[in-house]
mmCIF file of C-alpha atoms in Angstrom:
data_model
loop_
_atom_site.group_PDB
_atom_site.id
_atom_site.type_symbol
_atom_site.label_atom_id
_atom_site.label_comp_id
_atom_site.label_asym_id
_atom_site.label_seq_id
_atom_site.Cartn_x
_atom_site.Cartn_y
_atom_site.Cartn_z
ATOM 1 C CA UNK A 824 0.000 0.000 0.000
ATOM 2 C CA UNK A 825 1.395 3.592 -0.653
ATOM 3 C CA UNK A 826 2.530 5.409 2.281
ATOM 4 C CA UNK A 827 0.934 8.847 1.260
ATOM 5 C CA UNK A 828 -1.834 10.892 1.659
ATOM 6 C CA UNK A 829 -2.893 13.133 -1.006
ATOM 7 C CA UNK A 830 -6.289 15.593 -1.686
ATOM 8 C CA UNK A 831 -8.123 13.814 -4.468
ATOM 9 C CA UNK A 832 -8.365 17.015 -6.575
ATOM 10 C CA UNK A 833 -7.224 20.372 -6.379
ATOM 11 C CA UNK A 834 -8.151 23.472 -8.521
ATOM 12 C CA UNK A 835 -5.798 26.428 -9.591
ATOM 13 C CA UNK A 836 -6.341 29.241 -11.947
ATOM 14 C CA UNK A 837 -3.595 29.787 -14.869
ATOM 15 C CA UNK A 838 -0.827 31.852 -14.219
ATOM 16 C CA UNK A 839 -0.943 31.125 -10.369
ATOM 17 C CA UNK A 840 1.092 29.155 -7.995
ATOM 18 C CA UNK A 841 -0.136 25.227 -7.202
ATOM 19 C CA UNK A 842 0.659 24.175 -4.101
ATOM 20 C CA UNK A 843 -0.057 20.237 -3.638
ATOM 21 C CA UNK A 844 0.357 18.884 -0.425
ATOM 22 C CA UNK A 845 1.229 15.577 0.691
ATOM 23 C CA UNK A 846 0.907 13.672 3.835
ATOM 24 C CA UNK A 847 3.996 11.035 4.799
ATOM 25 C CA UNK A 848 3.598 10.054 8.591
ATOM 26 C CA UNK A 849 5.809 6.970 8.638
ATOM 27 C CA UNK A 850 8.344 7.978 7.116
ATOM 28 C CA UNK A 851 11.624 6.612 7.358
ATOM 29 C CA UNK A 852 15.194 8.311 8.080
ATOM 30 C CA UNK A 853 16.729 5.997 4.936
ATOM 31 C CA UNK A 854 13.239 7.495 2.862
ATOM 32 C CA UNK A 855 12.858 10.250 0.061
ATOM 33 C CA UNK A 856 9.892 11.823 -1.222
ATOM 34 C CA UNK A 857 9.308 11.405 -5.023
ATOM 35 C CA UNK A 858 7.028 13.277 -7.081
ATOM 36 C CA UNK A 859 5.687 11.996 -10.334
ATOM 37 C CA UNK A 860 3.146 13.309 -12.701
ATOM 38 C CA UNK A 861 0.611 11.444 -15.195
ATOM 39 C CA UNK A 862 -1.147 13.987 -17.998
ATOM 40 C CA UNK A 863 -3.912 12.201 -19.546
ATOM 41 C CA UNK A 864 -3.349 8.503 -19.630
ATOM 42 C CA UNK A 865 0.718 8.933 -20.749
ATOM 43 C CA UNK A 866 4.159 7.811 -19.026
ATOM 44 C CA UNK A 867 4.326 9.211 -15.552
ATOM 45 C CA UNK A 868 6.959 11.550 -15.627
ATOM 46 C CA UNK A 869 9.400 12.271 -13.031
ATOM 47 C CA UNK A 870 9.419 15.761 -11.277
ATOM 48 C CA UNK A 871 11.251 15.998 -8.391
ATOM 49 C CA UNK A 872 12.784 13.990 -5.364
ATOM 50 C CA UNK A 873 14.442 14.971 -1.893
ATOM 51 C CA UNK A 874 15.186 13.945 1.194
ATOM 52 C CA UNK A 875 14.812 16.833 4.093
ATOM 53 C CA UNK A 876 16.504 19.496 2.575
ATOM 54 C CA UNK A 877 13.998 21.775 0.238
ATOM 55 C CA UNK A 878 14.537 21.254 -3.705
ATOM 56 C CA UNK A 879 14.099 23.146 -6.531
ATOM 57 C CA UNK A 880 14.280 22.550 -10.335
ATOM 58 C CA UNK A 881 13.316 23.846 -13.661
ATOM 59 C CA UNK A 882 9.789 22.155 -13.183
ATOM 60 C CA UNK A 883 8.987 22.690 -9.337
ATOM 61 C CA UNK A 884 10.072 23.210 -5.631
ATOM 62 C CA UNK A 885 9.386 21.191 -3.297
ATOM 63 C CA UNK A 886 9.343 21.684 0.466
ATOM 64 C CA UNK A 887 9.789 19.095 3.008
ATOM 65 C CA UNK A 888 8.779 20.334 6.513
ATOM 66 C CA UNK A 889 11.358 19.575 9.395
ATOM 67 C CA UNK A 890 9.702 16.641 11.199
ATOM 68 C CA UNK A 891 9.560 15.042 7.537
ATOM 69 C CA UNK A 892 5.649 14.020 7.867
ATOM 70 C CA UNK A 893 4.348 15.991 5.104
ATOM 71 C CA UNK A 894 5.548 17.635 2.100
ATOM 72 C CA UNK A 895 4.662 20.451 -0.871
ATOM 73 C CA UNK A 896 5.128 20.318 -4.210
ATOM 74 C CA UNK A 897 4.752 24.133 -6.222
ATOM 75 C CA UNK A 898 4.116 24.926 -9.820
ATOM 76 C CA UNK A 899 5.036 28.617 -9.441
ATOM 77 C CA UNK A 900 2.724 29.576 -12.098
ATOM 78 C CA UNK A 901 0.576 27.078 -13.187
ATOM 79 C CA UNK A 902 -0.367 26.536 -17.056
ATOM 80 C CA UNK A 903 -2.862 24.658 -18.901
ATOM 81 C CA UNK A 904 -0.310 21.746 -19.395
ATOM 82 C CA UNK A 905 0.122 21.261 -16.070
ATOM 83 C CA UNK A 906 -3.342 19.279 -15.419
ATOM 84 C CA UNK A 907 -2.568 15.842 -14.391
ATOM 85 C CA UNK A 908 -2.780 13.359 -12.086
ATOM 86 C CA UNK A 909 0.473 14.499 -9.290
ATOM 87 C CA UNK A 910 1.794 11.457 -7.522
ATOM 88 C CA UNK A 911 3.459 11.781 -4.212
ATOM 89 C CA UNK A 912 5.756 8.813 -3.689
ATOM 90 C CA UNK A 913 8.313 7.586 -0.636
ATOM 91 C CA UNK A 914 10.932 5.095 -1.063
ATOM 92 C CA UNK A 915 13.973 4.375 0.421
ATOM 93 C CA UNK A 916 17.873 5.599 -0.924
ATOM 94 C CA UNK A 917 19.042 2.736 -1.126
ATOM 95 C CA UNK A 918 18.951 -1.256 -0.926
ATOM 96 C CA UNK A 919 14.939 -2.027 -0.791
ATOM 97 C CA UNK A 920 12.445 -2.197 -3.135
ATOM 98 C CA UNK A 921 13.077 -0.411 -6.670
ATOM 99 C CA UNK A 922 9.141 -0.454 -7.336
ATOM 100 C CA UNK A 923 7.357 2.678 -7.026
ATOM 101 C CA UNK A 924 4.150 2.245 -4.910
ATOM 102 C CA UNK A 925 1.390 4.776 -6.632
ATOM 103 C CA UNK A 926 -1.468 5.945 -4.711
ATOM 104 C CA UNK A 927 -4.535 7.404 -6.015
ATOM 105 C CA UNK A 928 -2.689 10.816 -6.356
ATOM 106 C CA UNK A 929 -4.286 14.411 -6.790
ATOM 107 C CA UNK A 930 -6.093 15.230 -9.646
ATOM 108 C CA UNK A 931 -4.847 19.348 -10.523
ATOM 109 C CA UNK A 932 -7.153 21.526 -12.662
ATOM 110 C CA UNK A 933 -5.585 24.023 -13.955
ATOM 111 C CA UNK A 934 -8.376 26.241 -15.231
ATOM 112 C CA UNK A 935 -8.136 29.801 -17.991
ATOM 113 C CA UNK E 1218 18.608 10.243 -26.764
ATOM 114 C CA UNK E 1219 15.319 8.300 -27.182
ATOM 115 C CA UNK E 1220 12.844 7.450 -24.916
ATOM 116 C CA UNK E 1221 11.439 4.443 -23.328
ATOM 117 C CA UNK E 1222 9.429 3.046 -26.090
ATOM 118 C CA UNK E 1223 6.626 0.372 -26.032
ATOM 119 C CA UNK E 1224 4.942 -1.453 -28.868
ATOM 120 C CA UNK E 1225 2.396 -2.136 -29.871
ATOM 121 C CA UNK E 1226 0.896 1.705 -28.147
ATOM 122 C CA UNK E 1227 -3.068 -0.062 -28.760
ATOM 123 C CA UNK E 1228 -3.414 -4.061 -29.180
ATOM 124 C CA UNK E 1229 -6.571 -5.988 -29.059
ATOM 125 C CA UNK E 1230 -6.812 -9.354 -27.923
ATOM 126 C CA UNK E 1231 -9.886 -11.896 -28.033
ATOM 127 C CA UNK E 1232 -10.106 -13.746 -24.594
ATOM 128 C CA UNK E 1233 -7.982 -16.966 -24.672
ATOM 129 C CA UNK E 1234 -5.435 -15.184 -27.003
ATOM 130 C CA UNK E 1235 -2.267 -13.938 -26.535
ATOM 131 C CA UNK E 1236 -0.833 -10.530 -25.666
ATOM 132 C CA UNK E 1237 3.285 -9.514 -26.465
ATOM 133 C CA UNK E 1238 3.955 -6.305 -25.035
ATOM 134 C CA UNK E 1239 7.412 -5.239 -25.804
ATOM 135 C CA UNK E 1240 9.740 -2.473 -23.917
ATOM 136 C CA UNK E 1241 12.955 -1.255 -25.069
ATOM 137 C CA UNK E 1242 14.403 0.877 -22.421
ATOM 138 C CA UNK E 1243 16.407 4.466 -23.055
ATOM 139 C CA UNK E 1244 20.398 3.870 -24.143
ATOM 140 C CA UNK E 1245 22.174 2.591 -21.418
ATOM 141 C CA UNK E 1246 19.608 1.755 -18.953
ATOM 142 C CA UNK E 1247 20.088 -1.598 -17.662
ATOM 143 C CA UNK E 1248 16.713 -1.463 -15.458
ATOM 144 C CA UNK E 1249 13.035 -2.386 -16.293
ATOM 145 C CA UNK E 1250 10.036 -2.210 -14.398
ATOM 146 C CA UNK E 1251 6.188 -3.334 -15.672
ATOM 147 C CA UNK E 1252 3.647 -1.425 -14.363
ATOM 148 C CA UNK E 1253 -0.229 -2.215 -15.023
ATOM 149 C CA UNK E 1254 -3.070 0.810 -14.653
ATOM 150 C CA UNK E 1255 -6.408 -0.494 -14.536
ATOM 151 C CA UNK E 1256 -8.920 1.878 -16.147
ATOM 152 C CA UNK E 1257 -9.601 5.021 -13.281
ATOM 153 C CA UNK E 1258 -6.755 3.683 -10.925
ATOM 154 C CA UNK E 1259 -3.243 4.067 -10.353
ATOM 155 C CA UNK E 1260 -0.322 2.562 -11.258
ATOM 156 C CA UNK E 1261 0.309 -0.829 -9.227
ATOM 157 C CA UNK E 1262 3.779 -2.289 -9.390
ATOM 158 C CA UNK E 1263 4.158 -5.735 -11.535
ATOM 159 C CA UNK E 1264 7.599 -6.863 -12.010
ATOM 160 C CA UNK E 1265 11.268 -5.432 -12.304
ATOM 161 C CA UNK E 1266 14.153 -6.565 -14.314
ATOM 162 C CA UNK E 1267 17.504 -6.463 -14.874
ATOM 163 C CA UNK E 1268 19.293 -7.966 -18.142
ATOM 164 C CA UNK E 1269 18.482 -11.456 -17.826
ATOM 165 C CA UNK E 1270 17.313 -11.796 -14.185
ATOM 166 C CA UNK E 1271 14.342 -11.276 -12.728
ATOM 167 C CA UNK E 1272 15.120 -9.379 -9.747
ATOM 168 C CA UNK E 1273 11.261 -8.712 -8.296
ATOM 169 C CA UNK E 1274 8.122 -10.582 -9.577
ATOM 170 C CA UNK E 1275 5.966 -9.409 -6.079
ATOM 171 C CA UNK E 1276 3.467 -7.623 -8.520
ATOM 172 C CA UNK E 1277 2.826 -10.995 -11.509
ATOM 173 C CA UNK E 1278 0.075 -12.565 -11.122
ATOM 174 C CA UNK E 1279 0.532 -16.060 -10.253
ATOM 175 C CA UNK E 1280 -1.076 -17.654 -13.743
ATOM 176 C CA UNK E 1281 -0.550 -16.570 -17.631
ATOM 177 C CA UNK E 1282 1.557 -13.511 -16.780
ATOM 178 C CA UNK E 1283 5.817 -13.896 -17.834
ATOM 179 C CA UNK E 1284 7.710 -11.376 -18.181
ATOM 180 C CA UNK E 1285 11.570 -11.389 -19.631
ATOM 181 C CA UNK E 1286 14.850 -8.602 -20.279
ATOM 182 C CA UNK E 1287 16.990 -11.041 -22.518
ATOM 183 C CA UNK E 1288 20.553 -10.147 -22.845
ATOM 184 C CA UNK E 1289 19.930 -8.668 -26.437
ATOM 185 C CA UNK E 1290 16.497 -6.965 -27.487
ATOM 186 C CA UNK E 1291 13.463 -5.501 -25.919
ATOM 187 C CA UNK E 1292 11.994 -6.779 -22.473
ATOM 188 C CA UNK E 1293 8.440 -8.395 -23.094
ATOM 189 C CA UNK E 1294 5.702 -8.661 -20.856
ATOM 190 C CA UNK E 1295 3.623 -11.844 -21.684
ATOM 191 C CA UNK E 1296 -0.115 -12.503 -21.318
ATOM 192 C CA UNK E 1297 -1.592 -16.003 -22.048
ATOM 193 C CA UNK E 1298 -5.244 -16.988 -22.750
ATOM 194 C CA UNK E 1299 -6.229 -12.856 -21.912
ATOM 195 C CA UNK E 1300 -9.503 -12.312 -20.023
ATOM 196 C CA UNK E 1301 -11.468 -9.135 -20.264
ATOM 197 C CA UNK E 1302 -10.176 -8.572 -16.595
ATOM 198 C CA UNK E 1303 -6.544 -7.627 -18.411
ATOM 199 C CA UNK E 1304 -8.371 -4.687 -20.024
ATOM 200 C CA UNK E 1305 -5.606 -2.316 -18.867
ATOM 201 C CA UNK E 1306 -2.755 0.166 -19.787
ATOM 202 C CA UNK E 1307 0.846 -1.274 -19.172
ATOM 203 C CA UNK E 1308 3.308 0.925 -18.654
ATOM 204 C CA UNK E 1309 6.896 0.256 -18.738
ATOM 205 C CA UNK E 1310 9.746 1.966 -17.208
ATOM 206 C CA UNK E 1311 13.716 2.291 -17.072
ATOM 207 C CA UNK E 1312 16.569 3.203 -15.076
ATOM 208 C CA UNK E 1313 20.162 3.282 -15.155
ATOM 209 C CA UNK E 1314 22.513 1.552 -13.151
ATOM 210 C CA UNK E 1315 22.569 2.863 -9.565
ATOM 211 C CA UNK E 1316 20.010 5.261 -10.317
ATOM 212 C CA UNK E 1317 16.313 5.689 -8.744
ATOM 213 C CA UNK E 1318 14.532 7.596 -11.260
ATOM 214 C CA UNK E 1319 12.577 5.915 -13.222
ATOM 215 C CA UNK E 1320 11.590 6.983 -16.648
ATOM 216 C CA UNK E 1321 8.384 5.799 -18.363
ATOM 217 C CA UNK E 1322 7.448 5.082 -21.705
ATOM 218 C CA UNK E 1323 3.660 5.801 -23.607
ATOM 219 C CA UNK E 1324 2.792 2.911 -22.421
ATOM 220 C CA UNK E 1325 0.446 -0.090 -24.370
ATOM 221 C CA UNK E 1326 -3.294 -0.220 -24.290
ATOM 222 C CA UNK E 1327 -4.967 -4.168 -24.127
ATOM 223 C CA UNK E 1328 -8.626 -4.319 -25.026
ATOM 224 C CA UNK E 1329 -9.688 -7.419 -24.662
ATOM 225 C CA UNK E 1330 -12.884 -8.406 -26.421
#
């Protein structure tokens, strides 16, 4: 079973900032959170990935609160292409499990 | 540098056939991973593979379902005697050696009639 909590859908308007949270309780110290996104029945595609520290790259920040039991991912400013199915993931750095364990993920809007 | 690609992208089976699904990961990754979406779910895990091993099979189902990476060629996921219940998308992924991200490819649609 995944190990994350995640709003079913969220809403944002074009041009604005998406914040998506996700909920990680039992995390583990050896664990990162991974972020993956699926637009319209294609490939999930990779976003982003850390580990406590925040992280940013050309797609999105994310922001990993101290305790580690919950994390953001933001789309500074949203477009149209950015509706998808967002997938918050956790798995460990090293020596477990390759498989990523999807969840039902949020469902963004991105509306004009 | 090309993508994971999978072929067929749409393939329709009549139950009791066959299904081939074929993945050849990107250049130089040695990793692949099956992954089956059922229509209005997630992703759930099916098998991963190295080149010629078959490192976790915790996802197959138990009957019809092989899957194989052979040292030359694509890796093939392989359904026997389909049921409409394999109605799904399967998605296929790769990674490089000693890396965790895992890059996906269009994936293949099975309608099974």
């Amino acid at each position: 079973d995944a190990k994350t909590t995640q709003p079913p859908s969220m809403d944002c308007a074009e041009g604005r900032a998406a914040n998506l949270p996700c909920n990680h309780s039992t995390i583990s110290g050896n664990e990162y959170v991974y972020w993956y996104r699926q637009i319209h029945s294609q490939g999930p595609q990779y976003i982003i990935h850390g580990l406590k520290n925040n992280e940013t790259n050309e797609m999105a920040s994310l922001i990993i609160t101290e305790d580690r039991k919950s994390s953001t991912l933001i789309l500074p400013h949203a477009t149209l292409r950015d509706t998808a199915v967002y997938y918050c993931i956790v798995r460990v750095a090293q020596g477990g499990s390759e498989k990523l364990v999807f969840g039902k993920g949020t469902k963004l809007t991105v509306n004009p | 540098n090309a993508g994971v690609m999978q072929n067929p992208r749409h393939l329709v089976r009549r139950r009791g056939q066959e299904a081939r699904l074929r993945c050849s990961p990107m250049k130089g990754h040695s990793h692949v991973y099956w992954y089956r979406q059922l229509p209005e779910e997630g992703l759930k895990f099916m098998v991963y593979l190295q080149k010629e091993n078959i490192i976790d099979e915790s996802g197959m189902p138990k009957e019809r379902f092989s899957a194989e990476f052979p040292k030359e060629g694509p890796s093939i996921l392989r359904i026997q005697q389909v049921v409409r219940g394999d109605s799904a998308a399967y998605f296929c992924a790769s990674s490089p050696q000693g890396s965790y991200e895992q890059y996906f490819g269009p994936g293949t649609r099975l309608t099974v009639t």
